[in-house]
mmCIF file with all atom_site columns, C-alpha atoms in Angstrom:
data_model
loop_
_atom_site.group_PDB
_atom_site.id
_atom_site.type_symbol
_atom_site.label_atom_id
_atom_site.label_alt_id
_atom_site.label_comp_id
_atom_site.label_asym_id
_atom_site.label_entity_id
_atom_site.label_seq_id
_atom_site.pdbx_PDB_ins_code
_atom_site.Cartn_x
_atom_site.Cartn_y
_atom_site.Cartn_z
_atom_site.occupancy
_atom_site.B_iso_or_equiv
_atom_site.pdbx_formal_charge
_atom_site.auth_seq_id
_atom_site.auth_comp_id
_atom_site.auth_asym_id
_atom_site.auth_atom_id
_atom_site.pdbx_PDB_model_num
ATOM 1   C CA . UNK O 1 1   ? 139.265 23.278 -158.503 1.00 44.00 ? 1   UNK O CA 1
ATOM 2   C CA . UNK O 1 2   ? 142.761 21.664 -159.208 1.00 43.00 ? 2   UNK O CA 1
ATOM 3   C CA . UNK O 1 3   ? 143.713 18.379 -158.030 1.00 50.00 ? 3   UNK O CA 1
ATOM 4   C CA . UNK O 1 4   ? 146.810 16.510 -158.275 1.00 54.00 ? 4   UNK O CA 1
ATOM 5   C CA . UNK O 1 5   ? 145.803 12.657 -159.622 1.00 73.00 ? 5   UNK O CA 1
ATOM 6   C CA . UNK O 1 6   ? 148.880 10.116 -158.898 1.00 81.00 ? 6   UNK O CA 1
ATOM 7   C CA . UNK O 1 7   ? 151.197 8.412  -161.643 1.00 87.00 ? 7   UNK O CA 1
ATOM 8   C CA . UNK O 1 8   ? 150.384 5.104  -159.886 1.00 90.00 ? 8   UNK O CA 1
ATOM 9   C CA . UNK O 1 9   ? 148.427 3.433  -163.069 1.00 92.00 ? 9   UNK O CA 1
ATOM 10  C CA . UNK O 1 10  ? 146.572 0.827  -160.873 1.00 93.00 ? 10  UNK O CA 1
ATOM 11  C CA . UNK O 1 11  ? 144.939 3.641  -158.645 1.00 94.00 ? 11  UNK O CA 1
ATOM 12  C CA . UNK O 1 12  ? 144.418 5.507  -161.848 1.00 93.00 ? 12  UNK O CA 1
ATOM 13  C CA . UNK O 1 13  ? 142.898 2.031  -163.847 1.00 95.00 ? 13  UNK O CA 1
ATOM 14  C CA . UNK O 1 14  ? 140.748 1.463  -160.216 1.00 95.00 ? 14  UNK O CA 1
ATOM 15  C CA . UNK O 1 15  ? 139.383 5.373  -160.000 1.00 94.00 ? 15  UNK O CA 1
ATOM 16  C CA . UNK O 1 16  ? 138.625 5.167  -163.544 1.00 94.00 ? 16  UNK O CA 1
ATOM 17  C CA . UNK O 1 17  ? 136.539 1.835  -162.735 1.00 96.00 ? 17  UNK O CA 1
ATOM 18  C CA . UNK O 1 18  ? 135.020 3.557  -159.832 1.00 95.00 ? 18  UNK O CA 1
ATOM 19  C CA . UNK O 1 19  ? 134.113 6.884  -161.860 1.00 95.00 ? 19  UNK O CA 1
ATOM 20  C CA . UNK O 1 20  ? 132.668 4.488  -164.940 1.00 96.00 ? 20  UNK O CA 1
ATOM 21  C CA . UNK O 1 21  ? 129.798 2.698  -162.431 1.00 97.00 ? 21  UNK O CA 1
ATOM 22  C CA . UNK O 1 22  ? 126.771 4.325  -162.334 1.00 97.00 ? 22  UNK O CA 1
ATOM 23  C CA . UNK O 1 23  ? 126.595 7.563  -159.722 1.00 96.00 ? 23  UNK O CA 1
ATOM 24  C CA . UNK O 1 24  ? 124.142 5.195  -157.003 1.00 95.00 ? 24  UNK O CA 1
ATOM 25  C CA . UNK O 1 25  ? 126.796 2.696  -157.447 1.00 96.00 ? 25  UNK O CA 1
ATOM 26  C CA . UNK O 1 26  ? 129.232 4.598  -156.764 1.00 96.00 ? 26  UNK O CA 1
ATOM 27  C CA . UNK O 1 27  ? 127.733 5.867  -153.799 1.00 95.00 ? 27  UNK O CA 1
ATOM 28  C CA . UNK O 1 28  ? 127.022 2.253  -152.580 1.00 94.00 ? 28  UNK O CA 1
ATOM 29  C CA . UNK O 1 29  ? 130.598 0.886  -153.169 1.00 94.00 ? 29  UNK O CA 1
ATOM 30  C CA . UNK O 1 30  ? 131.732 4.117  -151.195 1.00 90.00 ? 30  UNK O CA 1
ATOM 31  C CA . UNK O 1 31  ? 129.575 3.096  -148.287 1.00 90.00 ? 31  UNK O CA 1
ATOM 32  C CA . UNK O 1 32  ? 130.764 -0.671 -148.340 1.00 90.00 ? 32  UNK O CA 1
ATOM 33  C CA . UNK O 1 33  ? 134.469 0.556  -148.644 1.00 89.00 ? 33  UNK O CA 1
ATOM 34  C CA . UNK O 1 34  ? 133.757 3.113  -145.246 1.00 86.00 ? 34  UNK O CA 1
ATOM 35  C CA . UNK O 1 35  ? 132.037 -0.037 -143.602 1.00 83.00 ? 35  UNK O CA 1
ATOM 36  C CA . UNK O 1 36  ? 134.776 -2.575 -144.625 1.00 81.00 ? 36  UNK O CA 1
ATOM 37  C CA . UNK O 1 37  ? 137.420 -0.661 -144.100 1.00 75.00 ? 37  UNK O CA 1
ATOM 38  C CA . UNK O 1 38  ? 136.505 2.833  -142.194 1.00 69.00 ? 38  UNK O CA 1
ATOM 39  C CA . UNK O 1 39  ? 138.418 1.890  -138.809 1.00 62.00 ? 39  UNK O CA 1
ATOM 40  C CA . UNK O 1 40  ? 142.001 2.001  -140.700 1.00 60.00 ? 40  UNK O CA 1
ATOM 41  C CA . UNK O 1 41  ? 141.138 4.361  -143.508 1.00 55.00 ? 41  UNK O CA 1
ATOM 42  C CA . UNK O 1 42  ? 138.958 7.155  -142.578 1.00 51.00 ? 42  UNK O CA 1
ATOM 43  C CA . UNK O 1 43  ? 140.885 7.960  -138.953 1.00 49.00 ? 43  UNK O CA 1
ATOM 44  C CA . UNK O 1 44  ? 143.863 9.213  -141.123 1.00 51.00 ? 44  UNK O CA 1
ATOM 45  C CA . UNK O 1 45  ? 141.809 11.809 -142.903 1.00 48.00 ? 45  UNK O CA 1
ATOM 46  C CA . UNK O 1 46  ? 141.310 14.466 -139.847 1.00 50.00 ? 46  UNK O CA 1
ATOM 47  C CA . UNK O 1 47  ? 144.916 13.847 -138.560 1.00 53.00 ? 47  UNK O CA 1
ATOM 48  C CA . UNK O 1 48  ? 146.167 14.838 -142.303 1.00 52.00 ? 48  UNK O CA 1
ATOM 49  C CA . UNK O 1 49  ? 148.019 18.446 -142.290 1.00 47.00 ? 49  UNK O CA 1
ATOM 50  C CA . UNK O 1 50  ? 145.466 19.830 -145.194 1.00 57.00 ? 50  UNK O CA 1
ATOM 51  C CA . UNK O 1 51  ? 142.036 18.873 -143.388 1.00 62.00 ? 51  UNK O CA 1
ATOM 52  C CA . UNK O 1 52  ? 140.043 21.684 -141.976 1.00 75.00 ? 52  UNK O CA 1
ATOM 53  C CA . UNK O 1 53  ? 137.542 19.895 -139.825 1.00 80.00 ? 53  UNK O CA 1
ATOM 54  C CA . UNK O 1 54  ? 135.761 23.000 -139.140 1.00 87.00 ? 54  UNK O CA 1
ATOM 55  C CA . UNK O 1 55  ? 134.884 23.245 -142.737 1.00 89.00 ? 55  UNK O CA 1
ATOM 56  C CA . UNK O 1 56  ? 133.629 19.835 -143.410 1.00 89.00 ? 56  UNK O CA 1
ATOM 57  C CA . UNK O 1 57  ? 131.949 19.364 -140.206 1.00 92.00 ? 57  UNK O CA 1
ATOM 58  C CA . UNK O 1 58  ? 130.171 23.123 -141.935 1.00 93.00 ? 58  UNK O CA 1
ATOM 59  C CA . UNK O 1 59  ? 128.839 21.436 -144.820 1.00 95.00 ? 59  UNK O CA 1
ATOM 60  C CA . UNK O 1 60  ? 128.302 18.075 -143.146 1.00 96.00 ? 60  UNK O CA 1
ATOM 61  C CA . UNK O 1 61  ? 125.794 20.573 -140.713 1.00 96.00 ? 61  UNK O CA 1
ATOM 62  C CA . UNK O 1 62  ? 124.459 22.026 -143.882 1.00 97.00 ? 62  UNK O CA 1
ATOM 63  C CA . UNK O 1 63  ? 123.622 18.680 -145.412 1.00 97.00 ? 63  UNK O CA 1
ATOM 64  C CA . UNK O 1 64  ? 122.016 17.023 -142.216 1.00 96.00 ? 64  UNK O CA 1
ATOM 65  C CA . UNK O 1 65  ? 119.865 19.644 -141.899 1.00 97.00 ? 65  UNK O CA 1
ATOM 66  C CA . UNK O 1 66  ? 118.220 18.762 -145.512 1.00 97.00 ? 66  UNK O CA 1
ATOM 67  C CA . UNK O 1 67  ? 115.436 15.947 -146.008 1.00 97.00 ? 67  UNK O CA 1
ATOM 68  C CA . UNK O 1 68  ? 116.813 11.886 -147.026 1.00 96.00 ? 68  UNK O CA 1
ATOM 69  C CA . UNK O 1 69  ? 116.063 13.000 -150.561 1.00 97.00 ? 69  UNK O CA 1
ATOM 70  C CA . UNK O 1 70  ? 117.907 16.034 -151.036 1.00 97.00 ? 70  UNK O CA 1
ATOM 71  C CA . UNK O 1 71  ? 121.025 14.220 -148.885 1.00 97.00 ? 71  UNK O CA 1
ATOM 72  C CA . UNK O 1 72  ? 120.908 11.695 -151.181 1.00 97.00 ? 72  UNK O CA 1
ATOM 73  C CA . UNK O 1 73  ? 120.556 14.263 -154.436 1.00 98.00 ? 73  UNK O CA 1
ATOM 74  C CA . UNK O 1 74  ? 123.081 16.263 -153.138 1.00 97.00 ? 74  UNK O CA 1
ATOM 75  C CA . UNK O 1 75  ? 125.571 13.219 -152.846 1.00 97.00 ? 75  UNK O CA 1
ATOM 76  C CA . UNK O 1 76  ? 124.610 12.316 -156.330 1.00 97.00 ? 76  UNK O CA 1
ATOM 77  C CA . UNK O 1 77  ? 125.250 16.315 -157.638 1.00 98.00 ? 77  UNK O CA 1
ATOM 78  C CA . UNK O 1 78  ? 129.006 15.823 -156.068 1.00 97.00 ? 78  UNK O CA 1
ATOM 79  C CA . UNK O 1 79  ? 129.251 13.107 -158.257 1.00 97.00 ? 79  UNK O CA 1
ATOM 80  C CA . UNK O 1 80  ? 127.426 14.593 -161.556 1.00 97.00 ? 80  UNK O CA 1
ATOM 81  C CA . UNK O 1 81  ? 129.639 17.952 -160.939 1.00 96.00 ? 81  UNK O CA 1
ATOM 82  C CA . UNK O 1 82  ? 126.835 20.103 -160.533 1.00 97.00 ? 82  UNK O CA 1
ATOM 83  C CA . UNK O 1 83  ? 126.762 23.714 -159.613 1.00 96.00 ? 83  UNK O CA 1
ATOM 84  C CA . UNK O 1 84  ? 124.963 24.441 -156.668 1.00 96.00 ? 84  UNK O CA 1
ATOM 85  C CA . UNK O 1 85  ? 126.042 26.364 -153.563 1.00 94.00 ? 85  UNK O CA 1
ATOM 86  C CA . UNK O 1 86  ? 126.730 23.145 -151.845 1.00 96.00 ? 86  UNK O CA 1
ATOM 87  C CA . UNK O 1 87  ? 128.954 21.417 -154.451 1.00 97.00 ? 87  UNK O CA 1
ATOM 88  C CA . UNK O 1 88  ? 130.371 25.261 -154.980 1.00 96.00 ? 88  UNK O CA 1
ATOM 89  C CA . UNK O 1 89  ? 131.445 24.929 -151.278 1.00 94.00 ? 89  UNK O CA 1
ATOM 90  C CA . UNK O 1 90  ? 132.555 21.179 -151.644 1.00 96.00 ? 90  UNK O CA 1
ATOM 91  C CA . UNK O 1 91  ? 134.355 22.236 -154.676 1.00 94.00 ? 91  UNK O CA 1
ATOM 92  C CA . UNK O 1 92  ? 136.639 24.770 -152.486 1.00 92.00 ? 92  UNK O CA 1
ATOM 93  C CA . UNK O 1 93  ? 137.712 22.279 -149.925 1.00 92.00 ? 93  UNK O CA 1
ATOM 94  C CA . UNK O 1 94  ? 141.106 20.770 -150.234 1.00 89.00 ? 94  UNK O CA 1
ATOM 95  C CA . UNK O 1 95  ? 141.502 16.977 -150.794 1.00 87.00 ? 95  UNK O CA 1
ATOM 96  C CA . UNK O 1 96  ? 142.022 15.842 -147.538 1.00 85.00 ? 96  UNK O CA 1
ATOM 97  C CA . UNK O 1 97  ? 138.847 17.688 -146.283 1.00 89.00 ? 97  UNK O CA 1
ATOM 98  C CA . UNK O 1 98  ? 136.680 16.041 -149.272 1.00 92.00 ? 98  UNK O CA 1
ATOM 99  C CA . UNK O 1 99  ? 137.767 13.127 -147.843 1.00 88.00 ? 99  UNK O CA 1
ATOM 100 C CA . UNK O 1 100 ? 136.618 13.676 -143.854 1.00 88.00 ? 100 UNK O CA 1
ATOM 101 C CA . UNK O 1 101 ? 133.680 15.142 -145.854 1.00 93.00 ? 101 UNK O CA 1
ATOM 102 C CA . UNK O 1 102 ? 132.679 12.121 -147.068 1.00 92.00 ? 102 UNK O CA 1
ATOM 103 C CA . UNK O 1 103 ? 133.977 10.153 -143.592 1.00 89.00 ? 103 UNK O CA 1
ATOM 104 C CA . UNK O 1 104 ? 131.433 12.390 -141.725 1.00 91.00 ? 104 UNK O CA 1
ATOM 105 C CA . UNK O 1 105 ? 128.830 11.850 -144.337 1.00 94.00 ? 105 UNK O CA 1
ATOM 106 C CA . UNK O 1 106 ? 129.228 7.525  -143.733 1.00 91.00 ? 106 UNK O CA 1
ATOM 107 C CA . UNK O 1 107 ? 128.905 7.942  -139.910 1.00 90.00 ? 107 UNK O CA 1
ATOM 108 C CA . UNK O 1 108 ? 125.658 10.267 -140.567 1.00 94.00 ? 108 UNK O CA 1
ATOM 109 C CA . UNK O 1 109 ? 124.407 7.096  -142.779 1.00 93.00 ? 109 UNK O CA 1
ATOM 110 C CA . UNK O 1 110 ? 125.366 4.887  -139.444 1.00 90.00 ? 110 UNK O CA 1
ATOM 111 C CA . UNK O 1 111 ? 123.232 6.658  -137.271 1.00 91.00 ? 111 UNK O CA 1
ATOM 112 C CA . UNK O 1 112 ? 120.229 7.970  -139.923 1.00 92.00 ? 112 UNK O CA 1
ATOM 113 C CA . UNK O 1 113 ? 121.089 11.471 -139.652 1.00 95.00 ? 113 UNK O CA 1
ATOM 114 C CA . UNK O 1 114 ? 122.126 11.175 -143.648 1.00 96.00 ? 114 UNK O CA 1
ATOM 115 C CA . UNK O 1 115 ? 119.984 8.714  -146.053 1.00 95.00 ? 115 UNK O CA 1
ATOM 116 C CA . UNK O 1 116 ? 121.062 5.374  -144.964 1.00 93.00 ? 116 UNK O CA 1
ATOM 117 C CA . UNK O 1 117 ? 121.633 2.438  -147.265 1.00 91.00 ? 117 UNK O CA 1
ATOM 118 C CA . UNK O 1 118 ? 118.672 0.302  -148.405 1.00 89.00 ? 118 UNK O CA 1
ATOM 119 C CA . UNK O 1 119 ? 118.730 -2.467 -146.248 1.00 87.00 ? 119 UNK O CA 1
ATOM 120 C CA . UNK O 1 120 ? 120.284 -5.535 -148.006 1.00 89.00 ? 120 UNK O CA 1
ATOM 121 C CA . UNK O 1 121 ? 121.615 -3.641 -150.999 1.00 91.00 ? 121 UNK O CA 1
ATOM 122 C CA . UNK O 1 122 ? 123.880 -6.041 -153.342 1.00 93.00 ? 122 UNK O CA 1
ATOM 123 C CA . UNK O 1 123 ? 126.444 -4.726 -155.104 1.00 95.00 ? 123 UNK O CA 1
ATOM 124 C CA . UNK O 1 124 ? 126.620 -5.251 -158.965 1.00 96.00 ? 124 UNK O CA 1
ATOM 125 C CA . UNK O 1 125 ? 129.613 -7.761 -160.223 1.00 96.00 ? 125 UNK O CA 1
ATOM 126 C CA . UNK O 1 126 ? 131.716 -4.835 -160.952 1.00 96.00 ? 126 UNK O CA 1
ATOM 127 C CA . UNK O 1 127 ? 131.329 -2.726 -158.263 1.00 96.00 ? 127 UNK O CA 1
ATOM 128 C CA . UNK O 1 128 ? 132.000 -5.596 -156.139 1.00 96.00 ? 128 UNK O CA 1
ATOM 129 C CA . UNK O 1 129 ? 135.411 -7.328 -158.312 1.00 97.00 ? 129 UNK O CA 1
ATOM 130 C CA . UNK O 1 130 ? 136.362 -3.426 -157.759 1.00 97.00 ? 130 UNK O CA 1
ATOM 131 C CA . UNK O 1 131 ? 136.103 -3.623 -153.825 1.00 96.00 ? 131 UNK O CA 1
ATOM 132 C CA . UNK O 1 132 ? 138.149 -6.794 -153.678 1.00 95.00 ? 132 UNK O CA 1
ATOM 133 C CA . UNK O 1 133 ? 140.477 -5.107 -155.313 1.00 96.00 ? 133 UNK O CA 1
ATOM 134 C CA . UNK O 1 134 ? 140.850 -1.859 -153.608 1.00 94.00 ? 134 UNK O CA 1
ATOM 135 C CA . UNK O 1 135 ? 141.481 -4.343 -150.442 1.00 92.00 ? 135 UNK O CA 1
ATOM 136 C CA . UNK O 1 136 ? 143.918 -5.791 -151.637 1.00 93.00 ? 136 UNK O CA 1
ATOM 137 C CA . UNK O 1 137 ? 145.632 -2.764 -151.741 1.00 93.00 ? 137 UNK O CA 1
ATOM 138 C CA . UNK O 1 138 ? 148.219 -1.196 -149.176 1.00 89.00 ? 138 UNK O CA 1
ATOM 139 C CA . UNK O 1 139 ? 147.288 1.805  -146.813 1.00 86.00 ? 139 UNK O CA 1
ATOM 140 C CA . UNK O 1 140 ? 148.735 4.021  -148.762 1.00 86.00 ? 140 UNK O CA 1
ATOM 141 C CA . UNK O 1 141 ? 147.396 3.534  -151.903 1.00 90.00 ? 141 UNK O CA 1
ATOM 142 C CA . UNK O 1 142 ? 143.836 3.111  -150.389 1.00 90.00 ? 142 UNK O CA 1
ATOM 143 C CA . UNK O 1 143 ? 143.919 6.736  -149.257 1.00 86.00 ? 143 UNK O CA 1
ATOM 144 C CA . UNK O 1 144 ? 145.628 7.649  -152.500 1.00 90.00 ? 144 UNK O CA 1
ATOM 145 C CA . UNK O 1 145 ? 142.748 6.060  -154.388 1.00 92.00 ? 145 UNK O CA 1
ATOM 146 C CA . UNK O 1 146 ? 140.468 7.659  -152.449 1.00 91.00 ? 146 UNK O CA 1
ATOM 147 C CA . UNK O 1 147 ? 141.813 10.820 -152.736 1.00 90.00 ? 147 UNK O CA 1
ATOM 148 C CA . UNK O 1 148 ? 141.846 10.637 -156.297 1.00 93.00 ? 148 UNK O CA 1
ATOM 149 C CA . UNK O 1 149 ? 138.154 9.810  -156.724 1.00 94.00 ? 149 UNK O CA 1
ATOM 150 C CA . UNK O 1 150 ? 136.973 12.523 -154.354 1.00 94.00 ? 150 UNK O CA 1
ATOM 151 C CA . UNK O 1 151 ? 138.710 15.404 -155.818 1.00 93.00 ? 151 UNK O CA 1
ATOM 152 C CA . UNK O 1 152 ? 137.453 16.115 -158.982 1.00 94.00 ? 152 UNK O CA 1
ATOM 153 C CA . UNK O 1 153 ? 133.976 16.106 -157.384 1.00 95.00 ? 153 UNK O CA 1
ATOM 154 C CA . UNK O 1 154 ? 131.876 19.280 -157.336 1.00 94.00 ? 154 UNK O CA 1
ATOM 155 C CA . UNK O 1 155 ? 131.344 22.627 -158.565 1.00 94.00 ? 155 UNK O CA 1
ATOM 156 C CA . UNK O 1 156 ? 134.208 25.261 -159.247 1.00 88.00 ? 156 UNK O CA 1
ATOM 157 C CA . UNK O 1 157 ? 133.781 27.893 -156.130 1.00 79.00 ? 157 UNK O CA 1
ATOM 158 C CA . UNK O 1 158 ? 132.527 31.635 -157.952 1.00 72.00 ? 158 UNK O CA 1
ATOM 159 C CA . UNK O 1 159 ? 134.638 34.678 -158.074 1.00 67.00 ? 159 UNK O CA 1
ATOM 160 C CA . UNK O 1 160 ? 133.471 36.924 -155.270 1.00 58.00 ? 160 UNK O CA 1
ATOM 161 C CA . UNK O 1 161 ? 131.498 36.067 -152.074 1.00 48.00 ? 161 UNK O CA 1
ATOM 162 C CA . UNK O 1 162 ? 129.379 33.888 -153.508 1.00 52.00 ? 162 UNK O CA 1
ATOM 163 C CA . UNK O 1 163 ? 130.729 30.525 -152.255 1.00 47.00 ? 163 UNK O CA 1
#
């Protein structure tokens, strides 16, 4: 599992911020960043030349199908790097497809088919300085950022068939 992190030392200083909250507040600042700013961000993801939607809508399948506490487990394994067959399987996507990964995973927590949000969750003092400043950045660096914290989630994929 290789992935390329930018040279930009804000994104790096923000992912490290993001990667240093706790792994529920991480997954609640991701959800308030997709429903803040999903419109302009996410849409770029399954346009990008490296996505495989095929493969991400595959796991997204696999991950619906589970109960609101293994969803939410799961999520929390992608963060912990884990090794199970699903973070094995995240682990072998490229970046691009992490990201529509996670895109498909926010919509599922619109409509209930993943663990939704608890309603009116607050968002610590530093999870939430971090989100004002991630929108104050450009586009570009938003998906960079993004990118960034994505990738190094997951398990390395096995040698052999086993994913």
């Amino acid at each position: 599992m290789t992935y390329t992190q930018t040279n930009d030392p804000t994104i790096r200083e923000y992912v490290q911020s993001f990667q240093n909250l706790p792994v529920d507040e991480q997954l609640a600042l991701f959800w308030f960043i997709y429903t803040e700013m999903g419109d302009s961000i996410t849409p770029a993801a399954p346009e990008a030349s490296t996505v495989s939607p095929n493969i991400a809508e595959g796991l997204f399948n696999q991950v619906k199908e589970l109960s609101h506490e293994e969803q939410l487990q799961l999520q929390r394994d992608l963060i912990n790097n884990a090794d199970n067959r699903y973070t094995r399987e995240y682990g072998s996507m490229s970046d691009t497809t992490k990201l529509l990964f996670w895109y498909r995973l926010a919509q599922g927590m619109e409509n209930a088919t993943i663990v939704p949000m608890p309603p009116n969750y607050q968002l610590s003092s530093q999870a939430e300085e971090l989100f004002n400043k991630i929108k104050e950045l450009d586009f570009g660096q938003q998906i960079t950022l993004f990118r960034d914290y994505v990738s190094p989630m997951g398990a390395e994929p096995k040698a052999g068939a086993e994913v």
